[in-house]
Amino acid sequence: MQIGIVTFLTDYGVEPVDLARAVEERGFESLFLTEHTHIPTSRESPWPGGGDLPERYSHTYDPFVAIGAMATVTERIVLGTAVSLINQHHPLNLAKQVASVDRIAKGRFEFGVGPGWNREEMANHGVDPRSRTARMLEMLEALKAVWTMDEAEYHGKFVDFDPIWSWPKPTRVPPILIGGGGPSVLDRVLDHGDGWIPLRVPVDGLVEFGERVKELQRRAADAGRGHIPVTMYGGAKRADALRGYADNGVDRVLFELADHSGPGARDAALAELDELAALDG
């Protein structure tokens, strides 16, 4: 099982290139970044974590810009989004951003995606939250068309464009990791994804979760597909939890790095990385 890092990379925390170097130096397999284009000041949508929305949500770097910088100072680690809110982008701009980042990273980019939870944020992008999942799936289809066709076109309900030219192409279609844990998420993974990225499954729920993983792999085999990787976002930071994840079909665990702030933010982040690296032995 691989161990990686996920974080809300903020303007008040550790610098992007410092973090990327530190993650690679400590032997982690990957580094993933979250995405929020902005946070509306209204608080109509409750935060799924409960309570007040943490400050980090409104201070995140653009993940594609940051990952581009990180790619230039690393050689080995996988770099990705966990997750990109792709409905909040124009598909043609996003196709070029992802392709450019993947080429700069020499094929080390993985594209975690999700429809989002903040209805006010979606509304500012003209997205109807009632159709956010259907829109996301069309976006993925359109992106793949741009990445794989010399003259791409797509005609759907939410995404529509006539034949275009768009280069650069990515080194390959980046692995698409579908976020979510709802009852129909496995359908989306099988139809549109290359992997699944569920969020913070509690240790006491791992056996039940493991049955879902078995279902995913069984359905993949029935469809003539190979093993579908499962990446756990926000794994419990305990050695026994790592064993539980591995026993229940998880291929990669992403430890969430805290958004340290203040003059000592860099040192605090590096110290936390040291502790997390030690968990993996």
PDB file of C-alpha atoms in Angstrom:
ATOM      1  CA  MET A   1       0.000   0.000   0.000  1.00  0.00           C
ATOM      2  CA  GLN A   2       1.297   3.421  -0.970  1.00  0.00           C
ATOM      3  CA  ILE A   3       1.375   6.397   1.413  1.00  0.00           C
ATOM      4  CA  GLY A   4       0.892   9.952   0.230  1.00  0.00           C
ATOM      5  CA  ILE A   5       0.072  13.430   1.505  1.00  0.00           C
ATOM      6  CA  VAL A   6      -2.944  15.651   0.832  1.00  0.00           C
ATOM      7  CA  THR A   7      -3.242  19.224   1.988  1.00  0.00           C
ATOM      8  CA  PHE A   8      -5.017  22.538   1.683  1.00  0.00           C
ATOM      9  CA  LEU A   9      -2.027  24.496   0.396  1.00  0.00           C
ATOM     10  CA  THR A  10      -2.525  28.029   1.700  1.00  0.00           C
ATOM     11  CA  ASP A  11      -0.892  31.417   1.334  1.00  0.00           C
ATOM     12  CA  TYR A  12      -0.145  31.470   5.075  1.00  0.00           C
ATOM     13  CA  GLY A  13       1.492  28.041   5.263  1.00  0.00           C
ATOM     14  CA  VAL A  14       4.512  26.198   3.919  1.00  0.00           C
ATOM     15  CA  GLU A  15       5.615  27.272   0.433  1.00  0.00           C
ATOM     16  CA  PRO A  16       4.620  24.942  -2.428  1.00  0.00           C
ATOM     17  CA  VAL A  17       8.114  24.024  -3.623  1.00  0.00           C
ATOM     18  CA  ASP A  18       9.381  23.526  -0.061  1.00  0.00           C
ATOM     19  CA  LEU A  19       6.521  21.145   0.624  1.00  0.00           C
ATOM     20  CA  ALA A  20       7.031  19.189  -2.593  1.00  0.00           C
ATOM     21  CA  ARG A  21      10.736  18.715  -1.936  1.00  0.00           C
ATOM     22  CA  ALA A  22      10.072  17.651   1.648  1.00  0.00           C
ATOM     23  CA  VAL A  23       7.424  15.097   0.642  1.00  0.00           C
ATOM     24  CA  GLU A  24       9.745  13.516  -1.920  1.00  0.00           C
ATOM     25  CA  GLU A  25      12.768  13.536   0.407  1.00  0.00           C
ATOM     26  CA  ARG A  26      10.825  11.639   3.072  1.00  0.00           C
ATOM     27  CA  GLY A  27       9.888   8.823   0.721  1.00  0.00           C
ATOM     28  CA  PHE A  28       6.168   9.473   0.315  1.00  0.00           C
ATOM     29  CA  GLU A  29       4.632   8.193  -2.894  1.00  0.00           C
ATOM     30  CA  SER A  30       2.448  11.181  -3.743  1.00  0.00           C
ATOM     31  CA  LEU A  31       1.286  14.703  -2.952  1.00  0.00           C
ATOM     32  CA  PHE A  32      -2.284  15.831  -3.665  1.00  0.00           C
ATOM     33  CA  LEU A  33      -3.834  19.292  -3.375  1.00  0.00           C
ATOM     34  CA  THR A  34      -7.423  20.366  -2.731  1.00  0.00           C
ATOM     35  CA  GLU A  35      -9.292  22.994  -4.729  1.00  0.00           C
ATOM     36  CA  HIS A  36     -11.729  25.820  -4.023  1.00  0.00           C
ATOM     37  CA  THR A  37     -11.813  28.762  -6.415  1.00  0.00           C
ATOM     38  CA  HIS A  38     -13.301  30.956  -3.691  1.00  0.00           C
ATOM     39  CA  ILE A  39     -15.610  30.772  -0.682  1.00  0.00           C
ATOM     40  CA  PRO A  40     -18.774  32.910  -0.584  1.00  0.00           C
ATOM     41  CA  THR A  41     -19.180  34.847   2.639  1.00  0.00           C
ATOM     42  CA  SER A  42     -22.702  33.487   3.090  1.00  0.00           C
ATOM     43  CA  ARG A  43     -22.886  30.250   5.024  1.00  0.00           C
ATOM     44  CA  GLU A  44     -26.047  28.599   3.735  1.00  0.00           C
ATOM     45  CA  SER A  45     -24.327  25.326   2.816  1.00  0.00           C
ATOM     46  CA  PRO A  46     -23.273  23.525   5.996  1.00  0.00           C
ATOM     47  CA  TRP A  47     -19.684  22.344   6.086  1.00  0.00           C
ATOM     48  CA  PRO A  48     -19.674  18.516   5.876  1.00  0.00           C
ATOM     49  CA  GLY A  49     -17.125  18.465   8.688  1.00  0.00           C
ATOM     50  CA  GLY A  50     -19.580  20.152  11.041  1.00  0.00           C
ATOM     51  CA  GLY A  51     -19.270  23.493  12.793  1.00  0.00           C
ATOM     52  CA  ASP A  52     -17.597  26.582  11.347  1.00  0.00           C
ATOM     53  CA  LEU A  53     -15.863  26.402   7.993  1.00  0.00           C
ATOM     54  CA  PRO A  54     -12.080  26.434   8.567  1.00  0.00           C
ATOM     55  CA  GLU A  55     -10.063  29.376   7.302  1.00  0.00           C
ATOM     56  CA  ARG A  56      -8.029  27.189   4.932  1.00  0.00           C
ATOM     57  CA  TYR A  57     -10.931  26.798   2.512  1.00  0.00           C
ATOM     58  CA  SER A  58     -10.722  30.434   1.383  1.00  0.00           C
ATOM     59  CA  HIS A  59      -6.903  30.596   1.241  1.00  0.00           C
ATOM     60  CA  THR A  60      -5.957  27.753  -1.100  1.00  0.00           C
ATOM     61  CA  TYR A  61      -3.571  28.089  -4.011  1.00  0.00           C
ATOM     62  CA  ASP A  62      -4.790  27.237  -7.482  1.00  0.00           C
ATOM     63  CA  PRO A  63      -3.774  23.553  -7.513  1.00  0.00           C
ATOM     64  CA  PHE A  64      -2.715  23.466 -11.166  1.00  0.00           C
ATOM     65  CA  VAL A  65      -0.393  26.447 -10.825  1.00  0.00           C
ATOM     66  CA  ALA A  66       1.081  25.016  -7.616  1.00  0.00           C
ATOM     67  CA  ILE A  67       1.488  21.520  -9.062  1.00  0.00           C
ATOM     68  CA  GLY A  68       3.260  22.961 -12.095  1.00  0.00           C
ATOM     69  CA  ALA A  69       5.805  24.556  -9.757  1.00  0.00           C
ATOM     70  CA  MET A  70       6.082  21.383  -7.666  1.00  0.00           C
ATOM     71  CA  ALA A  71       6.738  19.287 -10.756  1.00  0.00           C
ATOM     72  CA  THR A  72       9.860  21.294 -11.579  1.00  0.00           C
ATOM     73  CA  VAL A  73      11.521  20.539  -8.227  1.00  0.00           C
ATOM     74  CA  THR A  74      10.604  16.835  -7.935  1.00  0.00           C
ATOM     75  CA  GLU A  75      11.374  13.752  -9.990  1.00  0.00           C
ATOM     76  CA  ARG A  76       9.508  10.812  -8.494  1.00  0.00           C
ATOM     77  CA  ILE A  77       6.332  11.605  -6.578  1.00  0.00           C
ATOM     78  CA  VAL A  78       2.866  11.486  -8.087  1.00  0.00           C
ATOM     79  CA  LEU A  79       1.213  14.924  -8.075  1.00  0.00           C
ATOM     80  CA  GLY A  80      -2.537  15.300  -8.179  1.00  0.00           C
ATOM     81  CA  THR A  81      -5.802  16.934  -7.147  1.00  0.00           C
ATOM     82  CA  ALA A  82      -7.999  15.631  -4.355  1.00  0.00           C
ATOM     83  CA  VAL A  83     -10.263  16.831  -5.590  1.00  0.00           C
ATOM     84  CA  SER A  84     -10.667  19.315  -8.416  1.00  0.00           C
ATOM     85  CA  LEU A  85     -14.148  20.847  -8.596  1.00  0.00           C
ATOM     86  CA  ILE A  86     -14.248  20.526 -12.355  1.00  0.00           C
ATOM     87  CA  ASN A  87     -17.725  22.020 -12.819  1.00  0.00           C
ATOM     88  CA  GLN A  88     -16.221  25.351 -11.786  1.00  0.00           C
ATOM     89  CA  HIS A  89     -14.015  25.450 -14.898  1.00  0.00           C
ATOM     90  CA  HIS A  90     -14.612  25.892 -18.591  1.00  0.00           C
ATOM     91  CA  PRO A  91     -13.840  22.501 -20.168  1.00  0.00           C
ATOM     92  CA  LEU A  92     -11.501  23.857 -22.849  1.00  0.00           C
ATOM     93  CA  ASN A  93      -9.445  25.861 -20.361  1.00  0.00           C
ATOM     94  CA  LEU A  94      -9.333  22.926 -17.953  1.00  0.00           C
ATOM     95  CA  ALA A  95      -8.286  20.489 -20.681  1.00  0.00           C
ATOM     96  CA  LYS A  96      -5.288  22.672 -21.496  1.00  0.00           C
ATOM     97  CA  GLN A  97      -4.396  23.218 -17.822  1.00  0.00           C
ATOM     98  CA  VAL A  98      -4.378  19.500 -17.057  1.00  0.00           C
ATOM     99  CA  ALA A  99      -2.489  18.607 -20.222  1.00  0.00           C
ATOM    100  CA  SER A 100       0.124  21.276 -19.530  1.00  0.00           C
ATOM    101  CA  VAL A 101       0.607  20.194 -15.909  1.00  0.00           C
ATOM    102  CA  ASP A 102       0.872  16.534 -16.902  1.00  0.00           C
ATOM    103  CA  ARG A 103       3.563  17.311 -19.480  1.00  0.00           C
ATOM    104  CA  ILE A 104       5.527  19.477 -17.047  1.00  0.00           C
ATOM    105  CA  ALA A 105       5.307  16.608 -14.527  1.00  0.00           C
ATOM    106  CA  LYS A 106       6.356  14.100 -17.226  1.00  0.00           C
ATOM    107  CA  GLY A 107       3.269  11.953 -16.739  1.00  0.00           C
ATOM    108  CA  ARG A 108       3.177  12.045 -12.937  1.00  0.00           C
ATOM    109  CA  PHE A 109      -0.201  13.802 -12.668  1.00  0.00           C
ATOM    110  CA  GLU A 110      -3.385  12.126 -11.378  1.00  0.00           C
ATOM    111  CA  PHE A 111      -6.715  13.902 -11.672  1.00  0.00           C
ATOM    112  CA  GLY A 112      -8.981  13.501  -8.648  1.00  0.00           C
ATOM    113  CA  VAL A 113     -12.387  15.058  -9.341  1.00  0.00           C
ATOM    114  CA  GLY A 114     -15.639  15.720  -7.526  1.00  0.00           C
ATOM    115  CA  PRO A 115     -18.845  17.738  -7.947  1.00  0.00           C
ATOM    116  CA  GLY A 116     -18.421  19.730  -4.724  1.00  0.00           C
ATOM    117  CA  TRP A 117     -20.681  20.445  -1.744  1.00  0.00           C
ATOM    118  CA  ASN A 118     -20.824  24.265  -1.438  1.00  0.00           C
ATOM    119  CA  ARG A 119     -23.966  25.364  -3.273  1.00  0.00           C
ATOM    120  CA  GLU A 120     -23.137  29.068  -3.086  1.00  0.00           C
ATOM    121  CA  GLU A 121     -19.722  28.449  -4.596  1.00  0.00           C
ATOM    122  CA  MET A 122     -21.319  26.495  -7.455  1.00  0.00           C
ATOM    123  CA  ALA A 123     -23.917  29.205  -8.022  1.00  0.00           C
ATOM    124  CA  ASN A 124     -21.209  31.821  -8.555  1.00  0.00           C
ATOM    125  CA  HIS A 125     -19.970  29.651 -11.420  1.00  0.00           C
ATOM    126  CA  GLY A 126     -23.447  29.277 -12.888  1.00  0.00           C
ATOM    127  CA  VAL A 127     -23.750  25.641 -11.800  1.00  0.00           C
ATOM    128  CA  ASP A 128     -27.105  24.262 -10.679  1.00  0.00           C
ATOM    129  CA  PRO A 129     -26.343  21.994  -7.705  1.00  0.00           C
ATOM    130  CA  ARG A 130     -29.237  19.714  -8.666  1.00  0.00           C
ATOM    131  CA  SER A 131     -27.384  18.657 -11.816  1.00  0.00           C
ATOM    132  CA  ARG A 132     -23.805  18.850 -10.573  1.00  0.00           C
ATOM    133  CA  THR A 133     -23.049  15.131 -10.914  1.00  0.00           C
ATOM    134  CA  ALA A 134     -24.429  14.861 -14.447  1.00  0.00           C
ATOM    135  CA  ARG A 135     -22.467  17.966 -15.413  1.00  0.00           C
ATOM    136  CA  MET A 136     -19.271  16.500 -13.944  1.00  0.00           C
ATOM    137  CA  LEU A 137     -19.624  13.330 -16.005  1.00  0.00           C
ATOM    138  CA  GLU A 138     -20.113  15.328 -19.201  1.00  0.00           C
ATOM    139  CA  MET A 139     -17.066  17.400 -18.318  1.00  0.00           C
ATOM    140  CA  LEU A 140     -14.982  14.243 -18.024  1.00  0.00           C
ATOM    141  CA  GLU A 141     -16.173  12.961 -21.374  1.00  0.00           C
ATOM    142  CA  ALA A 142     -15.393  16.301 -23.015  1.00  0.00           C
ATOM    143  CA  LEU A 143     -11.941  16.500 -21.439  1.00  0.00           C
ATOM    144  CA  LYS A 144     -11.044  13.030 -22.674  1.00  0.00           C
ATOM    145  CA  ALA A 145     -12.148  14.018 -26.173  1.00  0.00           C
ATOM    146  CA  VAL A 146      -9.839  17.053 -26.150  1.00  0.00           C
ATOM    147  CA  TRP A 147      -6.927  15.014 -24.806  1.00  0.00           C
ATOM    148  CA  THR A 148      -7.231  12.163 -27.306  1.00  0.00           C
ATOM    149  CA  MET A 149      -8.558  13.662 -30.579  1.00  0.00           C
ATOM    150  CA  ASP A 150      -6.797  15.917 -33.081  1.00  0.00           C
ATOM    151  CA  GLU A 151     -10.156  17.521 -33.902  1.00  0.00           C
ATOM    152  CA  ALA A 152     -12.258  17.156 -30.781  1.00  0.00           C
ATOM    153  CA  GLU A 153     -15.915  17.986 -30.411  1.00  0.00           C
ATOM    154  CA  TYR A 154     -18.533  17.316 -27.777  1.00  0.00           C
ATOM    155  CA  HIS A 155     -22.265  17.879 -27.712  1.00  0.00           C
ATOM    156  CA  GLY A 156     -24.061  17.360 -24.412  1.00  0.00           C
ATOM    157  CA  LYS A 157     -26.647  19.033 -22.222  1.00  0.00           C
ATOM    158  CA  PHE A 158     -24.106  20.999 -20.179  1.00  0.00           C
ATOM    159  CA  VAL A 159     -20.977  20.968 -22.366  1.00  0.00           C
ATOM    160  CA  ASP A 160     -21.148  21.741 -26.060  1.00  0.00           C
ATOM    161  CA  PHE A 161     -18.495  22.683 -28.602  1.00  0.00           C
ATOM    162  CA  ASP A 162     -17.864  22.122 -32.293  1.00  0.00           C
ATOM    163  CA  PRO A 163     -14.584  20.660 -33.641  1.00  0.00           C
ATOM    164  CA  ILE A 164     -11.493  22.301 -32.175  1.00  0.00           C
ATOM    165  CA  TRP A 165      -7.705  22.086 -32.221  1.00  0.00           C
ATOM    166  CA  SER A 166      -6.085  22.051 -28.814  1.00  0.00           C
ATOM    167  CA  TRP A 167      -2.498  21.189 -27.910  1.00  0.00           C
ATOM    168  CA  PRO A 168      -0.467  20.216 -25.971  1.00  0.00           C
ATOM    169  CA  LYS A 169      -1.917  16.794 -25.348  1.00  0.00           C
ATOM    170  CA  PRO A 170      -1.076  15.121 -22.033  1.00  0.00           C
ATOM    171  CA  THR A 171       1.526  12.357 -22.007  1.00  0.00           C
ATOM    172  CA  ARG A 172      -1.467  10.010 -21.631  1.00  0.00           C
ATOM    173  CA  VAL A 173      -5.014  10.482 -20.392  1.00  0.00           C
ATOM    174  CA  PRO A 174      -4.293  11.230 -16.721  1.00  0.00           C
ATOM    175  CA  PRO A 175      -5.773   8.671 -14.331  1.00  0.00           C
ATOM    176  CA  ILE A 176      -9.152  10.015 -13.221  1.00  0.00           C
ATOM    177  CA  LEU A 177      -9.988   9.359  -9.576  1.00  0.00           C
ATOM    178  CA  ILE A 178     -13.676   9.778  -8.798  1.00  0.00           C
ATOM    179  CA  GLY A 179     -14.401  11.292  -5.397  1.00  0.00           C
ATOM    180  CA  GLY A 180     -17.371  10.504  -3.192  1.00  0.00           C
ATOM    181  CA  GLY A 181     -18.914   7.821  -1.030  1.00  0.00           C
ATOM    182  CA  GLY A 182     -22.606   7.866  -1.884  1.00  0.00           C
ATOM    183  CA  PRO A 183     -24.680   4.889  -3.002  1.00  0.00           C
ATOM    184  CA  SER A 184     -24.057   5.428  -6.740  1.00  0.00           C
ATOM    185  CA  VAL A 185     -20.379   6.384  -6.644  1.00  0.00           C
ATOM    186  CA  LEU A 186     -19.196   2.954  -7.813  1.00  0.00           C
ATOM    187  CA  ASP A 187     -21.273   3.381 -10.974  1.00  0.00           C
ATOM    188  CA  ARG A 188     -19.417   6.610 -11.723  1.00  0.00           C
ATOM    189  CA  VAL A 189     -16.046   5.035 -11.010  1.00  0.00           C
ATOM    190  CA  LEU A 190     -16.746   2.145 -13.348  1.00  0.00           C
ATOM    191  CA  ASP A 191     -18.246   4.277 -16.128  1.00  0.00           C
ATOM    192  CA  HIS A 192     -15.965   7.326 -16.043  1.00  0.00           C
ATOM    193  CA  GLY A 193     -13.015   6.713 -13.748  1.00  0.00           C
ATOM    194  CA  ASP A 194      -9.716   4.938 -13.366  1.00  0.00           C
ATOM    195  CA  GLY A 195      -9.797   4.949  -9.572  1.00  0.00           C
ATOM    196  CA  TRP A 196     -11.899   5.751  -6.516  1.00  0.00           C
ATOM    197  CA  ILE A 197     -11.037   8.332  -3.866  1.00  0.00           C
ATOM    198  CA  PRO A 198     -13.406   8.050  -0.877  1.00  0.00           C
ATOM    199  CA  LEU A 199     -13.185  10.486   2.015  1.00  0.00           C
ATOM    200  CA  ARG A 200     -12.197   9.658   5.602  1.00  0.00           C
ATOM    201  CA  VAL A 201     -13.709   6.245   6.205  1.00  0.00           C
ATOM    202  CA  PRO A 202     -13.567   5.687   9.991  1.00  0.00           C
ATOM    203  CA  VAL A 203     -11.544   2.731  11.194  1.00  0.00           C
ATOM    204  CA  ASP A 204     -14.606   1.156  12.798  1.00  0.00           C
ATOM    205  CA  GLY A 205     -16.318   1.242   9.399  1.00  0.00           C
ATOM    206  CA  LEU A 206     -13.548  -0.419   7.445  1.00  0.00           C
ATOM    207  CA  VAL A 207     -15.095  -3.879   7.255  1.00  0.00           C
ATOM    208  CA  GLU A 208     -18.255  -2.492   5.660  1.00  0.00           C
ATOM    209  CA  PHE A 209     -16.127  -0.303   3.414  1.00  0.00           C
ATOM    210  CA  GLY A 210     -14.078  -3.338   2.430  1.00  0.00           C
ATOM    211  CA  GLU A 211     -17.232  -4.996   1.115  1.00  0.00           C
ATOM    212  CA  ARG A 212     -17.768  -2.007  -1.180  1.00  0.00           C
ATOM    213  CA  VAL A 213     -14.212  -2.350  -2.437  1.00  0.00           C
ATOM    214  CA  LYS A 214     -14.826  -6.036  -3.157  1.00  0.00           C
ATOM    215  CA  GLU A 215     -17.981  -5.093  -5.054  1.00  0.00           C
ATOM    216  CA  LEU A 216     -16.034  -2.530  -7.080  1.00  0.00           C
ATOM    217  CA  GLN A 217     -13.346  -5.026  -8.039  1.00  0.00           C
ATOM    218  CA  ARG A 218     -15.907  -7.746  -8.790  1.00  0.00           C
ATOM    219  CA  ARG A 219     -17.866  -5.449 -11.077  1.00  0.00           C
ATOM    220  CA  ALA A 220     -14.657  -4.280 -12.740  1.00  0.00           C
ATOM    221  CA  ALA A 221     -13.698  -7.879 -13.474  1.00  0.00           C
ATOM    222  CA  ASP A 222     -17.161  -8.607 -14.844  1.00  0.00           C
ATOM    223  CA  ALA A 223     -16.733  -5.633 -17.187  1.00  0.00           C
ATOM    224  CA  GLY A 224     -13.392  -6.941 -18.416  1.00  0.00           C
ATOM    225  CA  ARG A 225     -11.369  -4.341 -16.534  1.00  0.00           C
ATOM    226  CA  GLY A 226      -8.359  -4.850 -14.339  1.00  0.00           C
ATOM    227  CA  HIS A 227      -7.853  -3.811 -10.742  1.00  0.00           C
ATOM    228  CA  ILE A 228      -9.243  -0.340  -9.952  1.00  0.00           C
ATOM    229  CA  PRO A 229      -7.023   1.500  -7.458  1.00  0.00           C
ATOM    230  CA  VAL A 230      -8.611   2.877  -4.280  1.00  0.00           C
ATOM    231  CA  THR A 231      -7.104   5.979  -2.681  1.00  0.00           C
ATOM    232  CA  MET A 232      -8.265   6.873   0.831  1.00  0.00           C
ATOM    233  CA  TYR A 233      -8.372  10.623   1.468  1.00  0.00           C
ATOM    234  CA  GLY A 234      -7.643  11.551   5.080  1.00  0.00           C
ATOM    235  CA  GLY A 235      -6.468   8.277   6.568  1.00  0.00           C
ATOM    236  CA  ALA A 236      -6.287   7.910  10.338  1.00  0.00           C
ATOM    237  CA  LYS A 237      -2.749   8.657  11.482  1.00  0.00           C
ATOM    238  CA  ARG A 238      -2.142   5.359  13.286  1.00  0.00           C
ATOM    239  CA  ALA A 239      -0.101   2.295  12.347  1.00  0.00           C
ATOM    240  CA  ASP A 240      -2.960  -0.071  13.162  1.00  0.00           C
ATOM    241  CA  ALA A 241      -5.258   1.938  10.890  1.00  0.00           C
ATOM    242  CA  LEU A 242      -2.806   1.476   8.013  1.00  0.00           C
ATOM    243  CA  ARG A 243      -3.012  -2.283   8.463  1.00  0.00           C
ATOM    244  CA  GLY A 244      -6.810  -2.052   8.432  1.00  0.00           C
ATOM    245  CA  TYR A 245      -6.828  -0.039   5.220  1.00  0.00           C
ATOM    246  CA  ALA A 246      -4.524  -2.521   3.515  1.00  0.00           C
ATOM    247  CA  ASP A 247      -6.599  -5.489   4.695  1.00  0.00           C
ATOM    248  CA  ASN A 248      -9.743  -3.924   3.213  1.00  0.00           C
ATOM    249  CA  GLY A 249      -8.492  -3.240  -0.286  1.00  0.00           C
ATOM    250  CA  VAL A 250      -7.079   0.285  -0.078  1.00  0.00           C
ATOM    251  CA  ASP A 251      -4.151   0.830  -2.456  1.00  0.00           C
ATOM    252  CA  ARG A 252      -3.083   4.284  -1.291  1.00  0.00           C
ATOM    253  CA  VAL A 253      -3.682   6.294   1.874  1.00  0.00           C
ATOM    254  CA  LEU A 254      -3.387  10.072   1.832  1.00  0.00           C
ATOM    255  CA  PHE A 255      -2.544  11.573   5.206  1.00  0.00           C
ATOM    256  CA  GLU A 256      -3.957  15.091   5.511  1.00  0.00           C
ATOM    257  CA  LEU A 257      -1.240  17.581   6.437  1.00  0.00           C
ATOM    258  CA  ALA A 258      -2.469  20.349   8.721  1.00  0.00           C
ATOM    259  CA  ASP A 259      -2.500  23.934   7.436  1.00  0.00           C
ATOM    260  CA  HIS A 260       0.154  25.278   9.801  1.00  0.00           C
ATOM    261  CA  SER A 261       0.326  29.065   9.981  1.00  0.00           C
ATOM    262  CA  GLY A 262       2.565  31.804  11.307  1.00  0.00           C
ATOM    263  CA  PRO A 263       6.343  32.285  11.257  1.00  0.00           C
ATOM    264  CA  GLY A 264       6.939  28.647  12.165  1.00  0.00           C
ATOM    265  CA  ALA A 265       4.602  27.165   9.550  1.00  0.00           C
ATOM    266  CA  ARG A 266       7.350  25.599   7.455  1.00  0.00           C
ATOM    267  CA  ASP A 267       9.114  23.958  10.402  1.00  0.00           C
ATOM    268  CA  ALA A 268       5.812  22.691  11.806  1.00  0.00           C
ATOM    269  CA  ALA A 269       4.835  21.175   8.463  1.00  0.00           C
ATOM    270  CA  LEU A 270       8.196  19.437   8.087  1.00  0.00           C
ATOM    271  CA  ALA A 271       7.985  18.081  11.635  1.00  0.00           C
ATOM    272  CA  GLU A 272       4.519  16.673  10.931  1.00  0.00           C
ATOM    273  CA  LEU A 273       5.810  15.052   7.739  1.00  0.00           C
ATOM    274  CA  ASP A 274       8.566  13.397   9.785  1.00  0.00           C
ATOM    275  CA  GLU A 275       5.957  11.969  12.160  1.00  0.00           C
ATOM    276  CA  LEU A 276       3.783  10.699   9.322  1.00  0.00           C
ATOM    277  CA  ALA A 277       6.744   9.103   7.559  1.00  0.00           C
ATOM    278  CA  ALA A 278       7.582   7.234  10.769  1.00  0.00           C
ATOM    279  CA  LEU A 279       4.104   5.641  10.818  1.00  0.00           C
ATOM    280  CA  ASP A 280       4.927   3.759   7.642  1.00  0.00           C
ATOM    281  CA  GLY A 281       8.061   2.376   9.191  1.00  0.00           C
TER     282      GLY A 281
END
